[in-house]
PDB file of C-alpha atoms in Angstrom:
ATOM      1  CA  UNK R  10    -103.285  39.275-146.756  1.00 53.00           C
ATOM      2  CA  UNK R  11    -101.154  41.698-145.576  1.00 67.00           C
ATOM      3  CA  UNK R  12    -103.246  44.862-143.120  1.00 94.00           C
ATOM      4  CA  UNK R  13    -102.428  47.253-145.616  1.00 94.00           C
ATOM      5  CA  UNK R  14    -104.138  45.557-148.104  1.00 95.00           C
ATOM      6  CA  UNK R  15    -107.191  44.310-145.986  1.00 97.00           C
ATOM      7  CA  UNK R  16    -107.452  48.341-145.040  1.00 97.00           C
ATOM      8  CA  UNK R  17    -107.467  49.238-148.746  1.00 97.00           C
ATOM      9  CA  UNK R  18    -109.688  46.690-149.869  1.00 97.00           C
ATOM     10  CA  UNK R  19    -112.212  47.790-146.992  1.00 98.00           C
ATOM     11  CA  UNK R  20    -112.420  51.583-147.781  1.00 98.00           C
ATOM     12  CA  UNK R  21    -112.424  50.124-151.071  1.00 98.00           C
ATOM     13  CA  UNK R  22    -116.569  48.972-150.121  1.00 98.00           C
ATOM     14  CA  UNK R  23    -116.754  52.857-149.588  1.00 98.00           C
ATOM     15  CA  UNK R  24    -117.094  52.765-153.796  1.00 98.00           C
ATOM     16  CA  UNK R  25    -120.242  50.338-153.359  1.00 97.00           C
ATOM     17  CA  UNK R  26    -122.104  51.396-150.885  1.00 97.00           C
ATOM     18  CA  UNK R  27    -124.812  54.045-152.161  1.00 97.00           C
ATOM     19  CA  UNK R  28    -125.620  56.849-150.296  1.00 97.00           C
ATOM     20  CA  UNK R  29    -129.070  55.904-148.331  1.00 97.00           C
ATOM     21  CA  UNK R  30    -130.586  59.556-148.893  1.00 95.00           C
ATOM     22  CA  UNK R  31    -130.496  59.084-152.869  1.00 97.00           C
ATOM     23  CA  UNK R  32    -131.353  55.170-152.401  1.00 97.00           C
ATOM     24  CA  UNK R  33    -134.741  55.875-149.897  1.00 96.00           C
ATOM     25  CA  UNK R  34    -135.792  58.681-152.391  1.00 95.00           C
ATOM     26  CA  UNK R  35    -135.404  56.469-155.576  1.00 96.00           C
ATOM     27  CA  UNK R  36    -132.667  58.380-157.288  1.00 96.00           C
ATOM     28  CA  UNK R  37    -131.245  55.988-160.524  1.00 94.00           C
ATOM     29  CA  UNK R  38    -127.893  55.272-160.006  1.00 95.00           C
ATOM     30  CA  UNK R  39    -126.968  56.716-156.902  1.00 97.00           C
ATOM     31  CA  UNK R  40    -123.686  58.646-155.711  1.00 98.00           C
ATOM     32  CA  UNK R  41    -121.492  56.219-153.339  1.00 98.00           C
ATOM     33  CA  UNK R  42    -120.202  57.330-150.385  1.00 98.00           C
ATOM     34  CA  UNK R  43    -117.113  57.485-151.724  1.00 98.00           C
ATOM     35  CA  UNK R  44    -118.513  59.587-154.558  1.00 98.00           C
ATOM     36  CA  UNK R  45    -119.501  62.343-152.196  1.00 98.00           C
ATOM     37  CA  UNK R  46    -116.008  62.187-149.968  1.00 98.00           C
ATOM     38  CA  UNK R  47    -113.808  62.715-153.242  1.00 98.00           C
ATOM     39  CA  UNK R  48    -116.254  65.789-153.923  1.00 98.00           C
ATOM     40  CA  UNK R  49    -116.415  67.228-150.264  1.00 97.00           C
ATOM     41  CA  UNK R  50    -112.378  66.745-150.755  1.00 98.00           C
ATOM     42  CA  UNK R  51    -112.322  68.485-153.896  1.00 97.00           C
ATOM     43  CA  UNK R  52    -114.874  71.670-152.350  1.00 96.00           C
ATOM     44  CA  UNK R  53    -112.245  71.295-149.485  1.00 96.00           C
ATOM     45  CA  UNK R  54    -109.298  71.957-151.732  1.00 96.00           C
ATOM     46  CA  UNK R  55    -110.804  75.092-153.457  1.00 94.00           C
ATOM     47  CA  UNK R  56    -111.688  76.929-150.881  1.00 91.00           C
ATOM     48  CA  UNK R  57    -109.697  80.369-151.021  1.00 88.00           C
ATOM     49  CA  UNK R  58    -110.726  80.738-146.875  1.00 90.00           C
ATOM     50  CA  UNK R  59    -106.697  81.278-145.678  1.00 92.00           C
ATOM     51  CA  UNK R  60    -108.123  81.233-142.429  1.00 93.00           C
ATOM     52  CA  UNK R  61    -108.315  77.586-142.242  1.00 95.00           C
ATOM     53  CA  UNK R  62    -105.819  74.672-142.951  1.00 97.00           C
ATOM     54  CA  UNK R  63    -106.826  73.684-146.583  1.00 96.00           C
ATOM     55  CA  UNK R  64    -104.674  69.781-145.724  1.00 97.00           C
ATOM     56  CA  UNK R  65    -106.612  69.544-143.017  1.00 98.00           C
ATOM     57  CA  UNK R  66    -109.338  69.845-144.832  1.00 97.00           C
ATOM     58  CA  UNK R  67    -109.049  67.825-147.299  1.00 98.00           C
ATOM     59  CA  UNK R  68    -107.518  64.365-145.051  1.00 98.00           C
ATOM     60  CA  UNK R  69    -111.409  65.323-143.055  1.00 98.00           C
ATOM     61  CA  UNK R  70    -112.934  65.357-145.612  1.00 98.00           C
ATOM     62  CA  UNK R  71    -111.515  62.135-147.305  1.00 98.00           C
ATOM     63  CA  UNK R  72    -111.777  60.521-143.798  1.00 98.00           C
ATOM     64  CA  UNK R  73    -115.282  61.759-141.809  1.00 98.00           C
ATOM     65  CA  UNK R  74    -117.601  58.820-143.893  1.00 98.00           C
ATOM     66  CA  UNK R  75    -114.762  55.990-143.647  1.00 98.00           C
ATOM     67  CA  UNK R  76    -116.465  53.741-140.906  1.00 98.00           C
ATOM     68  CA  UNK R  77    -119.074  53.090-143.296  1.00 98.00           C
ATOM     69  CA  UNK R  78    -116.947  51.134-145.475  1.00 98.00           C
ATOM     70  CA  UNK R  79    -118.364  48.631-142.332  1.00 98.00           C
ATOM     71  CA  UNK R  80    -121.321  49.819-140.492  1.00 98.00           C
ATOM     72  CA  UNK R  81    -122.886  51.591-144.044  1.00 97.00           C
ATOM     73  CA  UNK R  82    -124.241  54.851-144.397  1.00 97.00           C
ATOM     74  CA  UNK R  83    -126.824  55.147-141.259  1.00 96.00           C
ATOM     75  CA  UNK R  84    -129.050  57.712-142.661  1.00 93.00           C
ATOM     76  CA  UNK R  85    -131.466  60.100-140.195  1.00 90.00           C
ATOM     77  CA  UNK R  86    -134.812  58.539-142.048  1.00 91.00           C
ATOM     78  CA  UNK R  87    -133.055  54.676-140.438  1.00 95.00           C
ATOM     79  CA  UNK R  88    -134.503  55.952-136.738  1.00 95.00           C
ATOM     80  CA  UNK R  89    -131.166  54.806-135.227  1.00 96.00           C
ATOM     81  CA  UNK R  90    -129.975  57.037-131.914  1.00 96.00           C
ATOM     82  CA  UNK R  91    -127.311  59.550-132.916  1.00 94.00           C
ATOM     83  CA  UNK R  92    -125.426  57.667-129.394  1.00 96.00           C
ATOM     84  CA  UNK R  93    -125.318  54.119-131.545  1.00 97.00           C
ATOM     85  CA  UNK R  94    -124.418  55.414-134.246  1.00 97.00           C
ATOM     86  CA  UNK R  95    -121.593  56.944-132.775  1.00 97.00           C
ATOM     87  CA  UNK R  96    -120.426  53.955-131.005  1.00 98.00           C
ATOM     88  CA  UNK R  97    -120.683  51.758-134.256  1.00 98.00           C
ATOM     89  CA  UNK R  98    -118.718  53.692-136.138  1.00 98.00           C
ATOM     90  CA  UNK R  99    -116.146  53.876-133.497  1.00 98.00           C
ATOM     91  CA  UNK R 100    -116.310  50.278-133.295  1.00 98.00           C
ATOM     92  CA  UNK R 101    -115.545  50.450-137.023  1.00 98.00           C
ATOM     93  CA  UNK R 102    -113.069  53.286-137.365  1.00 98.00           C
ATOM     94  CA  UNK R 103    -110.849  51.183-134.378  1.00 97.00           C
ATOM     95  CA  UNK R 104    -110.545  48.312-136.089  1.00 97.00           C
ATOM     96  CA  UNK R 105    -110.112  50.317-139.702  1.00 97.00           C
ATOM     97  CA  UNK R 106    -107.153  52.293-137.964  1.00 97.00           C
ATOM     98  CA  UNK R 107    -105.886  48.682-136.122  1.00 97.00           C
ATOM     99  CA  UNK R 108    -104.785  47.651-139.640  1.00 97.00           C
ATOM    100  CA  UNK R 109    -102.725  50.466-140.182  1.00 96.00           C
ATOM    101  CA  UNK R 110     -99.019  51.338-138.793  1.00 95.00           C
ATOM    102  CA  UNK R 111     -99.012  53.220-135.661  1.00 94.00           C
ATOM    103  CA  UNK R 112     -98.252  56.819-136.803  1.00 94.00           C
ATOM    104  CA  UNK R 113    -101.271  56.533-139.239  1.00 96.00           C
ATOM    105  CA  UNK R 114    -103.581  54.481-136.681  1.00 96.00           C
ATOM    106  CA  UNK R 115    -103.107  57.787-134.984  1.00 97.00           C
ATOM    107  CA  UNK R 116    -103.654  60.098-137.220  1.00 97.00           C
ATOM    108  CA  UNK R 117    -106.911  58.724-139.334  1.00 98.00           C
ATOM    109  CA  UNK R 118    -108.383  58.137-135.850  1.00 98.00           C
ATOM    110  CA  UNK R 119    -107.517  61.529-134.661  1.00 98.00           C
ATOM    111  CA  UNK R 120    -109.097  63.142-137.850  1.00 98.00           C
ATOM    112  CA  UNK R 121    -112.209  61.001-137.624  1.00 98.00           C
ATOM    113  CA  UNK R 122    -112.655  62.206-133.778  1.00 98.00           C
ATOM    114  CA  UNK R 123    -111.850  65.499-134.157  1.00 98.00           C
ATOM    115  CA  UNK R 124    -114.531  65.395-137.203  1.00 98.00           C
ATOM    116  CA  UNK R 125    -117.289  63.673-134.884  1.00 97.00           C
ATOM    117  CA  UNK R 126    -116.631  66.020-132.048  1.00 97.00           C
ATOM    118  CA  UNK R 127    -116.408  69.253-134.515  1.00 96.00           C
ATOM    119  CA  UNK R 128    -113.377  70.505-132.463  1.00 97.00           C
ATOM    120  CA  UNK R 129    -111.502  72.968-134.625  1.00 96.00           C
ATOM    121  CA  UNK R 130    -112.507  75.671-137.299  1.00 94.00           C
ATOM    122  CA  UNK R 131    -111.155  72.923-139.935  1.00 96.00           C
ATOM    123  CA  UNK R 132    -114.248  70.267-138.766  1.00 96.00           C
ATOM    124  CA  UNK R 133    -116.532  72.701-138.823  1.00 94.00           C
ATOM    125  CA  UNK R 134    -116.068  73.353-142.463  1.00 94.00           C
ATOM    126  CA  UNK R 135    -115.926  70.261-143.501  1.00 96.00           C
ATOM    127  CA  UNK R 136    -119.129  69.589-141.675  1.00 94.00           C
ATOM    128  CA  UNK R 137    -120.498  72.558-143.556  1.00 93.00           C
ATOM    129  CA  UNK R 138    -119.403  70.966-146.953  1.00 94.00           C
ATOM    130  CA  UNK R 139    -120.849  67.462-145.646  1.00 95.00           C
ATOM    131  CA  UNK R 140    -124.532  69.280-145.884  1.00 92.00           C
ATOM    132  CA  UNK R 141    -123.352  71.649-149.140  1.00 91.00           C
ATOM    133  CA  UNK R 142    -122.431  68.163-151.259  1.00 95.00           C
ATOM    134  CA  UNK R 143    -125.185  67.089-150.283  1.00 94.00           C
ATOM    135  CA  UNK R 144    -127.279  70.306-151.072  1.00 91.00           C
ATOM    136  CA  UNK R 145    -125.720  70.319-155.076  1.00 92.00           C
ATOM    137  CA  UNK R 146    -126.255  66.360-155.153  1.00 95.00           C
ATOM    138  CA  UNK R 147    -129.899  66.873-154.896  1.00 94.00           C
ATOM    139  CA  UNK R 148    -129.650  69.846-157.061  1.00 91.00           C
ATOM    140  CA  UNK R 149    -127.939  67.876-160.111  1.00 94.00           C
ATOM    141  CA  UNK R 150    -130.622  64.598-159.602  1.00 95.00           C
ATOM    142  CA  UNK R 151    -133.498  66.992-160.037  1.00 93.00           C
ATOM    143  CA  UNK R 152    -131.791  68.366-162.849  1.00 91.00           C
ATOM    144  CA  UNK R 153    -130.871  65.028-164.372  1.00 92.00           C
ATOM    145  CA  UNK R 154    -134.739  63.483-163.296  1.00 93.00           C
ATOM    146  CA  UNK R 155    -136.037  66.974-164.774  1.00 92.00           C
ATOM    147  CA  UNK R 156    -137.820  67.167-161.710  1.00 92.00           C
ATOM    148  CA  UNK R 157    -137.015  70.469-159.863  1.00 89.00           C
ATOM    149  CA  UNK R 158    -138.149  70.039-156.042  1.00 89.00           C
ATOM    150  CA  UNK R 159    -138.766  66.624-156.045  1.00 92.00           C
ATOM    151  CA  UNK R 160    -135.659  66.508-153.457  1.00 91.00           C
ATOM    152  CA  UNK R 161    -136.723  69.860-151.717  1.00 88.00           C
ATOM    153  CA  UNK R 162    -136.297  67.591-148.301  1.00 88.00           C
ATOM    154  CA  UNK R 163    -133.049  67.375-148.659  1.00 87.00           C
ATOM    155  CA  UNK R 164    -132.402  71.226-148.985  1.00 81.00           C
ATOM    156  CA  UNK R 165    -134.460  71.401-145.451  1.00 84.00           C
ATOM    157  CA  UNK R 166    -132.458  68.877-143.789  1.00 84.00           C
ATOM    158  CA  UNK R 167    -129.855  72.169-143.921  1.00 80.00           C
ATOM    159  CA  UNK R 168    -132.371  74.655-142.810  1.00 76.00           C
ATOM    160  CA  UNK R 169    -130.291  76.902-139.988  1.00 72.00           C
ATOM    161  CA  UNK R 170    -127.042  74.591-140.171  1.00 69.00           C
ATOM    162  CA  UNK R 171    -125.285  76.027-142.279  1.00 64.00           C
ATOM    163  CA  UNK R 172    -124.475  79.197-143.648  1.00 58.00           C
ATOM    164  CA  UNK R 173    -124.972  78.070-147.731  1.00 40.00           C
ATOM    165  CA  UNK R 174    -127.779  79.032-150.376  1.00 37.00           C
ATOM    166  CA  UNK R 175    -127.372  76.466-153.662  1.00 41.00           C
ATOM    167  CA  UNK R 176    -127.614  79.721-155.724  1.00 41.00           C
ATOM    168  CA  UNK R 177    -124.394  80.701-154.071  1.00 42.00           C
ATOM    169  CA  UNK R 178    -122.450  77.897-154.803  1.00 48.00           C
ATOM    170  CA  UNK R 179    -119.560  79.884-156.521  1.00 43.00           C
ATOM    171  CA  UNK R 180    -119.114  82.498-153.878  1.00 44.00           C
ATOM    172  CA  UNK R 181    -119.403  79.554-151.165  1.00 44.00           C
ATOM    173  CA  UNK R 182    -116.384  77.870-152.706  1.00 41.00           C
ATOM    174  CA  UNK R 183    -114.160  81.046-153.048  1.00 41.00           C
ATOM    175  CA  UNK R 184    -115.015  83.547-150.118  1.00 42.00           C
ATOM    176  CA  UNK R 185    -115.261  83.403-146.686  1.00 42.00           C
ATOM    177  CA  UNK R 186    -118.458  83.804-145.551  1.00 40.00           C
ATOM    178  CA  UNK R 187    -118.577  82.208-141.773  1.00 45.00           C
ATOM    179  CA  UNK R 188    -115.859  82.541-139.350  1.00 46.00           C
ATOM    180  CA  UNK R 189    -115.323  78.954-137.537  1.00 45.00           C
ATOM    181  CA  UNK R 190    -112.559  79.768-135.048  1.00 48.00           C
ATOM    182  CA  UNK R 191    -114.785  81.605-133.309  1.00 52.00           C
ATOM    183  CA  UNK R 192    -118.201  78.857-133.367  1.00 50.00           C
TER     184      UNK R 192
END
């Protein structure tokens, strides 16, 4: 099998491997990972902030969760040290990116780094979205379960991280509200 194709086929996984949040709290049917990267892509492309590189963005956004396509989704409630959780999914992302042609090698790697190490205004953002998908996931499984709160953890996780209110969704996604050249 060509590397292309073994690349594809493993960020393929990335479409059946359920977010751990939803799958530790019981939620039916439960977002994949690669459910909540297409949506953090999608937030990412409607932004109206022109202070930040909308492409950018987006290829963070569609790239920050790839290494669990082989390490899984290490949630906080799994107890595993932020350091080894790093240096799996480096481990992972390196030998994702070996598959790949030099020029992109470079670039998904780059992206995934410069998300880990929230280096520009553009990760930042994105990191922001990260915890507001998250935020309106919860949000839509109480509505769905008809159980309003029942996820209220989730919204704490967020507490002081970022600069979002779920009421606010609309304004979130079409005004600038935080300025993250400057954070």
């Amino acid at each position: 099998m060509g590397s292309l194709l073994q690349f594809m086929r493993l960020v393929g996984q990335l479409k059946r491997v359920p977010r751990t949040g939803w799958v530790y709290r019981k939620v039916v049917n439960p977002e994949s990972v690669s459910d909540h990267m297409y949506r953090m892509a999608i937030m990412a492309m409607v932004t109206e902030d022109k202070t930040l590189n909308k492409d950018r963005c987006i290829r963070l956004a569609l790239v920050h969760d790839m290494a669990e396509c082989i390490v899984g989704d290490i949630a906080p409630a799994d107890n595993v040290p932020k350091e080894e959780k790093h240096r799996l999914e480096e481990e992972a992302m390196k030998h994702l990116t070996q598959l790949l042609s030099e020029d992109m090698r470079k670039e998904i790697y780059e992206l995934w780094e410069e998300y880990e190490h929230q280096s520009s205004a553009e990760a930042r953002f994105v990191k922001e979205l990260d915890q507001c998908e998250m935020i309106l996931q919860a949000l839509e499984y109480e509505e769905l379960e008809k159980k309003p709160g029942r996820l209220q953890d989730f919204y704490d996780s967020t507490a002081g991280k970022t600069a979002f209110f779920p009421k606010n969704l609309n304004v979130y996604l079409s005004e600038p509200f935080h300025n993250y050249n400057n954070a």
